[in-house]
Every structure is written in C-alpha cells, then in structure tokens.
Amino acid sequence: MNTRSGDRDAELPDRPRPSDVEVYRYGMPYRWLAYGTGGLVLLAVGAVGWVAVTGGLSEVNWGAYAGLATALVCGVTSVPTLLSELHLTEDRLRKTGPLRAGQEVRLDEVRRVFIGGASVELYSSSDVDPALTFHRKIQGSDDLIEKLVGRLPASAEIDHPSGELDGRLEIA
C-alpha cells in the first residue's frame, strides 16, 4: 500500500478535499450567453482584421472600430463574471473565473455580510470595499447564502434589508 498520498495530505492541511467543496455557478442560459458573447467578439475581431488585411485600414469605417471596441469591453466584463464559480468549504469561500485572479475569504475573518436583492458582499474588515462579492443569479444562491451565514462567526453582522431569507438564516 502506498502511503505517499496520505503524507502529502498531511503536509497541506489548508487544502480542502474535493468532497468537502461545494461548487456554485451560473446556470446554463447565462453560461451560453457568455460563450455566445465570446464568439461574437472573435467574429468581430476576425471581420475587422479581414477587411484591414484585404483592403487596408482606410477601408474600415469608424463605426466598425466602435463596434469592435464595444464588443471587446462587453466581452471582457461579462464573460469572466458569467463563467465564474464559487467554492464553499467549511472555513472559506473562493471565487474563481477566467481572465481574473481568484478571490478567497476565510469565513472566520468575515465581519459583515450585506445580502442585497442582486448581490451579496462579504467584508472582512472595516474597509469600504468588500473582500468578495457575488451575484444572486448563481444557481442555488439561497442555499449558498444559508450555508455561508451558518458558518460565519457569531460576531458577524448580517445586513439583509429585503428580508426574504429572514426565517432561513441562522448564525452559528
């Protein structure tokens, strides 16, 4: 019997086992929207590139440049958000996505949570900017919020102005 994998796990106590991680992501309509947006950006770049190569840059009108710039901005802002994933473990929440660095918050460091109608913001200090934010359009977001609030320290402040989850939220 090989015990090297057990030794490796003992050396990395902060790394969660795959069975201990719950993954939340946007539903398929949102993911297909992201793939479609990425495809349209590639088509726009290809079309402007083709016209530039075959006819020269003087043949491409400014409307095409503006359309290409708009497509690039929309793609860069929406695709990473729609393809992002949230990984919840017993002691941390991690947000990963393409084209962006992952964000991670230790749940025992969370001081305040704002649960809005469209997004959830986690604050780990008294800073104005949240340590991690996610949209409530993610599949199972209410379940994620319930589990997240249940794993927070008792001193964490929960700000939930709409109140639709009031009976379901319990702090540990």
PDB file of C-alpha atoms in Angstrom:
ATOM      1  CA  MET A   1       0.000   0.000   0.000  1.00  0.00           C
ATOM      2  CA  ASN A   2       1.297   3.435  -0.956  1.00  0.00           C
ATOM      3  CA  THR A   3       1.060   5.988   1.853  1.00  0.00           C
ATOM      4  CA  ARG A   4       2.648   8.863  -0.043  1.00  0.00           C
ATOM      5  CA  SER A   5      -0.718  10.443  -0.861  1.00  0.00           C
ATOM      6  CA  GLY A   6      -1.605  10.378   2.840  1.00  0.00           C
ATOM      7  CA  ASP A   7       1.720  12.029   3.648  1.00  0.00           C
ATOM      8  CA  ARG A   8       1.060  14.680   1.018  1.00  0.00           C
ATOM      9  CA  ASP A   9      -2.367  15.475   2.539  1.00  0.00           C
ATOM     10  CA  ALA A  10      -0.782  15.742   5.986  1.00  0.00           C
ATOM     11  CA  GLU A  11       1.654  18.363   4.666  1.00  0.00           C
ATOM     12  CA  LEU A  12      -1.152  20.526   3.222  1.00  0.00           C
ATOM     13  CA  PRO A  13      -3.798  20.911   5.955  1.00  0.00           C
ATOM     14  CA  ASP A  14      -5.297  24.064   4.377  1.00  0.00           C
ATOM     15  CA  ARG A  15      -6.116  22.326   1.089  1.00  0.00           C
ATOM     16  CA  PRO A  16      -9.711  21.021   1.167  1.00  0.00           C
ATOM     17  CA  ARG A  17     -10.554  17.606  -0.165  1.00  0.00           C
ATOM     18  CA  PRO A  18     -12.726  17.653  -3.314  1.00  0.00           C
ATOM     19  CA  SER A  19     -15.562  16.007  -1.385  1.00  0.00           C
ATOM     20  CA  ASP A  20     -15.552  18.896   1.127  1.00  0.00           C
ATOM     21  CA  VAL A  21     -16.052  21.592  -1.523  1.00  0.00           C
ATOM     22  CA  GLU A  22     -19.459  22.761  -2.723  1.00  0.00           C
ATOM     23  CA  VAL A  23     -19.374  24.481  -6.121  1.00  0.00           C
ATOM     24  CA  TYR A  24     -21.899  27.097  -7.223  1.00  0.00           C
ATOM     25  CA  ARG A  25     -22.039  28.610 -10.727  1.00  0.00           C
ATOM     26  CA  TYR A  26     -24.362  30.431 -13.100  1.00  0.00           C
ATOM     27  CA  GLY A  27     -26.982  28.327 -14.897  1.00  0.00           C
ATOM     28  CA  MET A  28     -26.637  27.159 -18.490  1.00  0.00           C
ATOM     29  CA  PRO A  29     -28.536  30.114 -20.083  1.00  0.00           C
ATOM     30  CA  TYR A  30     -26.031  32.527 -18.547  1.00  0.00           C
ATOM     31  CA  ARG A  31     -23.083  30.338 -19.458  1.00  0.00           C
ATOM     32  CA  TRP A  32     -24.299  30.045 -23.075  1.00  0.00           C
ATOM     33  CA  LEU A  33     -24.696  33.827 -23.135  1.00  0.00           C
ATOM     34  CA  ALA A  34     -21.039  34.123 -22.103  1.00  0.00           C
ATOM     35  CA  TYR A  35     -19.929  31.645 -24.775  1.00  0.00           C
ATOM     36  CA  GLY A  36     -22.026  33.495 -27.380  1.00  0.00           C
ATOM     37  CA  THR A  37     -20.539  36.831 -26.370  1.00  0.00           C
ATOM     38  CA  GLY A  38     -17.038  35.401 -26.645  1.00  0.00           C
ATOM     39  CA  GLY A  39     -17.870  34.024 -30.096  1.00  0.00           C
ATOM     40  CA  LEU A  40     -19.258  37.362 -31.272  1.00  0.00           C
ATOM     41  CA  VAL A  41     -16.115  39.135 -30.069  1.00  0.00           C
ATOM     42  CA  LEU A  42     -13.986  36.693 -32.063  1.00  0.00           C
ATOM     43  CA  LEU A  43     -16.158  37.191 -35.153  1.00  0.00           C
ATOM     44  CA  ALA A  44     -15.931  40.989 -34.835  1.00  0.00           C
ATOM     45  CA  VAL A  45     -12.152  40.874 -34.458  1.00  0.00           C
ATOM     46  CA  GLY A  46     -11.920  38.496 -37.418  1.00  0.00           C
ATOM     47  CA  ALA A  47     -14.145  40.651 -39.637  1.00  0.00           C
ATOM     48  CA  VAL A  48     -12.284  43.881 -38.923  1.00  0.00           C
ATOM     49  CA  GLY A  49      -8.969  42.043 -39.298  1.00  0.00           C
ATOM     50  CA  TRP A  50     -10.034  40.566 -42.646  1.00  0.00           C
ATOM     51  CA  VAL A  51     -11.106  43.951 -44.008  1.00  0.00           C
ATOM     52  CA  ALA A  52      -7.885  45.528 -42.720  1.00  0.00           C
ATOM     53  CA  VAL A  53      -5.742  42.852 -44.409  1.00  0.00           C
ATOM     54  CA  THR A  54      -7.597  42.750 -47.733  1.00  0.00           C
ATOM     55  CA  GLY A  55      -8.489  46.420 -48.168  1.00  0.00           C
ATOM     56  CA  GLY A  56      -6.253  48.289 -45.781  1.00  0.00           C
ATOM     57  CA  LEU A  57      -7.216  50.129 -42.622  1.00  0.00           C
ATOM     58  CA  SER A  58      -8.665  53.025 -44.622  1.00  0.00           C
ATOM     59  CA  GLU A  59     -11.479  50.731 -45.819  1.00  0.00           C
ATOM     60  CA  VAL A  60     -12.693  50.044 -42.271  1.00  0.00           C
ATOM     61  CA  ASN A  61     -15.079  52.766 -41.111  1.00  0.00           C
ATOM     62  CA  TRP A  62     -15.107  54.259 -37.624  1.00  0.00           C
ATOM     63  CA  GLY A  63     -18.404  52.517 -36.847  1.00  0.00           C
ATOM     64  CA  ALA A  64     -16.643  49.170 -37.208  1.00  0.00           C
ATOM     65  CA  TYR A  65     -13.920  50.300 -34.819  1.00  0.00           C
ATOM     66  CA  ALA A  66     -16.534  51.495 -32.326  1.00  0.00           C
ATOM     67  CA  GLY A  67     -18.431  48.216 -32.655  1.00  0.00           C
ATOM     68  CA  LEU A  68     -15.258  46.233 -32.126  1.00  0.00           C
ATOM     69  CA  ALA A  69     -14.330  48.292 -29.059  1.00  0.00           C
ATOM     70  CA  THR A  70     -17.832  47.836 -27.613  1.00  0.00           C
ATOM     71  CA  ALA A  71     -17.726  44.088 -28.240  1.00  0.00           C
ATOM     72  CA  LEU A  72     -14.330  43.822 -26.549  1.00  0.00           C
ATOM     73  CA  VAL A  73     -15.454  45.798 -23.492  1.00  0.00           C
ATOM     74  CA  CYS A  74     -18.678  43.766 -23.166  1.00  0.00           C
ATOM     75  CA  GLY A  75     -16.779  40.513 -23.566  1.00  0.00           C
ATOM     76  CA  VAL A  76     -14.056  41.366 -21.073  1.00  0.00           C
ATOM     77  CA  THR A  77     -16.574  42.493 -18.434  1.00  0.00           C
ATOM     78  CA  SER A  78     -19.356  39.927 -18.800  1.00  0.00           C
ATOM     79  CA  VAL A  79     -17.670  36.661 -19.799  1.00  0.00           C
ATOM     80  CA  PRO A  80     -15.475  36.272 -16.667  1.00  0.00           C
ATOM     81  CA  THR A  81     -18.451  37.059 -14.435  1.00  0.00           C
ATOM     82  CA  LEU A  82     -20.815  34.620 -16.134  1.00  0.00           C
ATOM     83  CA  LEU A  83     -18.230  31.818 -16.144  1.00  0.00           C
ATOM     84  CA  SER A  84     -17.135  32.339 -12.528  1.00  0.00           C
ATOM     85  CA  GLU A  85     -17.564  29.693  -9.839  1.00  0.00           C
ATOM     86  CA  LEU A  86     -17.869  29.867  -6.064  1.00  0.00           C
ATOM     87  CA  HIS A  87     -16.216  27.137  -3.982  1.00  0.00           C
ATOM     88  CA  LEU A  88     -17.541  26.879  -0.421  1.00  0.00           C
ATOM     89  CA  THR A  89     -15.709  24.823   2.211  1.00  0.00           C
ATOM     90  CA  GLU A  90     -16.147  24.648   5.972  1.00  0.00           C
ATOM     91  CA  ASP A  91     -13.841  27.598   6.575  1.00  0.00           C
ATOM     92  CA  ARG A  92     -13.580  29.639   3.357  1.00  0.00           C
ATOM     93  CA  LEU A  93     -15.301  30.899   0.222  1.00  0.00           C
ATOM     94  CA  ARG A  94     -13.317  31.154  -3.010  1.00  0.00           C
ATOM     95  CA  LYS A  95     -14.411  32.818  -6.247  1.00  0.00           C
ATOM     96  CA  THR A  96     -12.645  31.742  -9.437  1.00  0.00           C
ATOM     97  CA  GLY A  97     -13.144  32.687 -13.047  1.00  0.00           C
ATOM     98  CA  PRO A  98     -11.360  33.055 -16.373  1.00  0.00           C
ATOM     99  CA  LEU A  99      -9.269  36.165 -17.080  1.00  0.00           C
ATOM    100  CA  ARG A 100      -9.324  37.199 -13.401  1.00  0.00           C
ATOM    101  CA  ALA A 101      -7.360  36.282 -10.329  1.00  0.00           C
ATOM    102  CA  GLY A 102      -9.287  34.200  -7.799  1.00  0.00           C
ATOM    103  CA  GLN A 103     -10.566  35.794  -4.601  1.00  0.00           C
ATOM    104  CA  GLU A 104     -10.736  33.976  -1.280  1.00  0.00           C
ATOM    105  CA  VAL A 105     -12.182  34.889   2.098  1.00  0.00           C
ATOM    106  CA  ARG A 106     -11.712  32.948   5.317  1.00  0.00           C
ATOM    107  CA  LEU A 107     -15.132  32.757   6.941  1.00  0.00           C
ATOM    108  CA  ASP A 108     -13.768  33.301  10.451  1.00  0.00           C
ATOM    109  CA  GLU A 109     -12.438  36.700   9.273  1.00  0.00           C
ATOM    110  CA  VAL A 110     -15.789  37.958   7.926  1.00  0.00           C
ATOM    111  CA  ARG A 111     -17.087  40.873   9.994  1.00  0.00           C
ATOM    112  CA  ARG A 112     -20.103  41.934   7.941  1.00  0.00           C
ATOM    113  CA  VAL A 113     -22.314  40.496   5.192  1.00  0.00           C
ATOM    114  CA  PHE A 114     -24.673  42.543   3.043  1.00  0.00           C
ATOM    115  CA  ILE A 115     -27.355  40.460   1.318  1.00  0.00           C
ATOM    116  CA  GLY A 116     -28.962  42.667  -1.312  1.00  0.00           C
ATOM    117  CA  GLY A 117     -31.566  41.897  -3.931  1.00  0.00           C
ATOM    118  CA  ALA A 118     -28.951  41.415  -6.662  1.00  0.00           C
ATOM    119  CA  SER A 119     -25.675  40.672  -4.884  1.00  0.00           C
ATOM    120  CA  VAL A 120     -24.022  39.502  -1.681  1.00  0.00           C
ATOM    121  CA  GLU A 121     -20.999  41.338  -0.283  1.00  0.00           C
ATOM    122  CA  LEU A 122     -18.609  39.952   2.336  1.00  0.00           C
ATOM    123  CA  TYR A 123     -16.473  42.361   4.372  1.00  0.00           C
ATOM    124  CA  SER A 124     -13.510  41.045   6.335  1.00  0.00           C
ATOM    125  CA  SER A 125     -12.517  44.398   7.806  1.00  0.00           C
ATOM    126  CA  SER A 126     -13.997  47.840   8.261  1.00  0.00           C
ATOM    127  CA  ASP A 127     -12.959  48.794   4.707  1.00  0.00           C
ATOM    128  CA  VAL A 128     -15.448  50.380   2.369  1.00  0.00           C
ATOM    129  CA  ASP A 129     -14.726  47.808  -0.353  1.00  0.00           C
ATOM    130  CA  PRO A 130     -15.950  44.238   0.118  1.00  0.00           C
ATOM    131  CA  ALA A 131     -13.433  41.397   0.257  1.00  0.00           C
ATOM    132  CA  LEU A 132     -15.650  39.271  -2.013  1.00  0.00           C
ATOM    133  CA  THR A 133     -18.878  39.886  -3.941  1.00  0.00           C
ATOM    134  CA  PHE A 134     -21.128  37.510  -5.858  1.00  0.00           C
ATOM    135  CA  HIS A 135     -24.408  37.872  -7.729  1.00  0.00           C
ATOM    136  CA  ARG A 136     -27.566  36.191  -6.534  1.00  0.00           C
ATOM    137  CA  LYS A 137     -28.284  34.886 -10.056  1.00  0.00           C
ATOM    138  CA  ILE A 138     -25.988  31.931  -9.323  1.00  0.00           C
ATOM    139  CA  GLN A 139     -27.822  28.599  -9.177  1.00  0.00           C
ATOM    140  CA  GLY A 140     -28.665  27.714  -5.595  1.00  0.00           C
ATOM    141  CA  SER A 141     -27.707  31.151  -4.303  1.00  0.00           C
ATOM    142  CA  ASP A 142     -30.225  30.998  -1.439  1.00  0.00           C
ATOM    143  CA  ASP A 143     -28.762  27.653  -0.359  1.00  0.00           C
ATOM    144  CA  LEU A 144     -25.250  29.118  -0.614  1.00  0.00           C
ATOM    145  CA  ILE A 145     -26.261  32.141   1.479  1.00  0.00           C
ATOM    146  CA  GLU A 146     -27.837  29.933   4.167  1.00  0.00           C
ATOM    147  CA  LYS A 147     -24.732  27.734   4.439  1.00  0.00           C
ATOM    148  CA  LEU A 148     -22.426  30.739   4.325  1.00  0.00           C
ATOM    149  CA  VAL A 149     -24.254  32.576   7.129  1.00  0.00           C
ATOM    150  CA  GLY A 150     -24.358  29.382   9.189  1.00  0.00           C
ATOM    151  CA  ARG A 151     -20.562  29.097   9.017  1.00  0.00           C
ATOM    152  CA  LEU A 152     -19.817  32.711   9.990  1.00  0.00           C
ATOM    153  CA  PRO A 153     -18.622  33.675  13.469  1.00  0.00           C
ATOM    154  CA  ALA A 154     -21.326  34.781  15.908  1.00  0.00           C
ATOM    155  CA  SER A 155     -19.881  38.299  15.917  1.00  0.00           C
ATOM    156  CA  ALA A 156     -20.551  38.789  12.173  1.00  0.00           C
ATOM    157  CA  GLU A 157     -23.138  41.431  11.329  1.00  0.00           C
ATOM    158  CA  ILE A 158     -25.776  40.367   8.777  1.00  0.00           C
ATOM    159  CA  ASP A 159     -27.391  43.218   6.838  1.00  0.00           C
ATOM    160  CA  HIS A 160     -30.393  41.875   4.908  1.00  0.00           C
ATOM    161  CA  PRO A 161     -32.736  44.787   4.132  1.00  0.00           C
ATOM    162  CA  SER A 162     -35.197  42.926   1.877  1.00  0.00           C
ATOM    163  CA  GLY A 163     -35.783  40.205   4.478  1.00  0.00           C
ATOM    164  CA  GLU A 164     -36.860  37.404   2.102  1.00  0.00           C
ATOM    165  CA  LEU A 165     -34.466  34.956   3.805  1.00  0.00           C
ATOM    166  CA  ASP A 166     -35.121  36.054   7.393  1.00  0.00           C
ATOM    167  CA  GLY A 167     -36.571  32.789   8.680  1.00  0.00           C
ATOM    168  CA  ARG A 168     -33.857  30.723   6.967  1.00  0.00           C
ATOM    169  CA  LEU A 169     -30.699  32.497   8.162  1.00  0.00           C
ATOM    170  CA  GLU A 170     -29.097  31.316  11.375  1.00  0.00           C
ATOM    171  CA  ILE A 171     -25.655  32.314  12.609  1.00  0.00           C
ATOM    172  CA  ALA A 172     -23.607  29.542  14.201  1.00  0.00           C
TER     173      ALA A 172
END
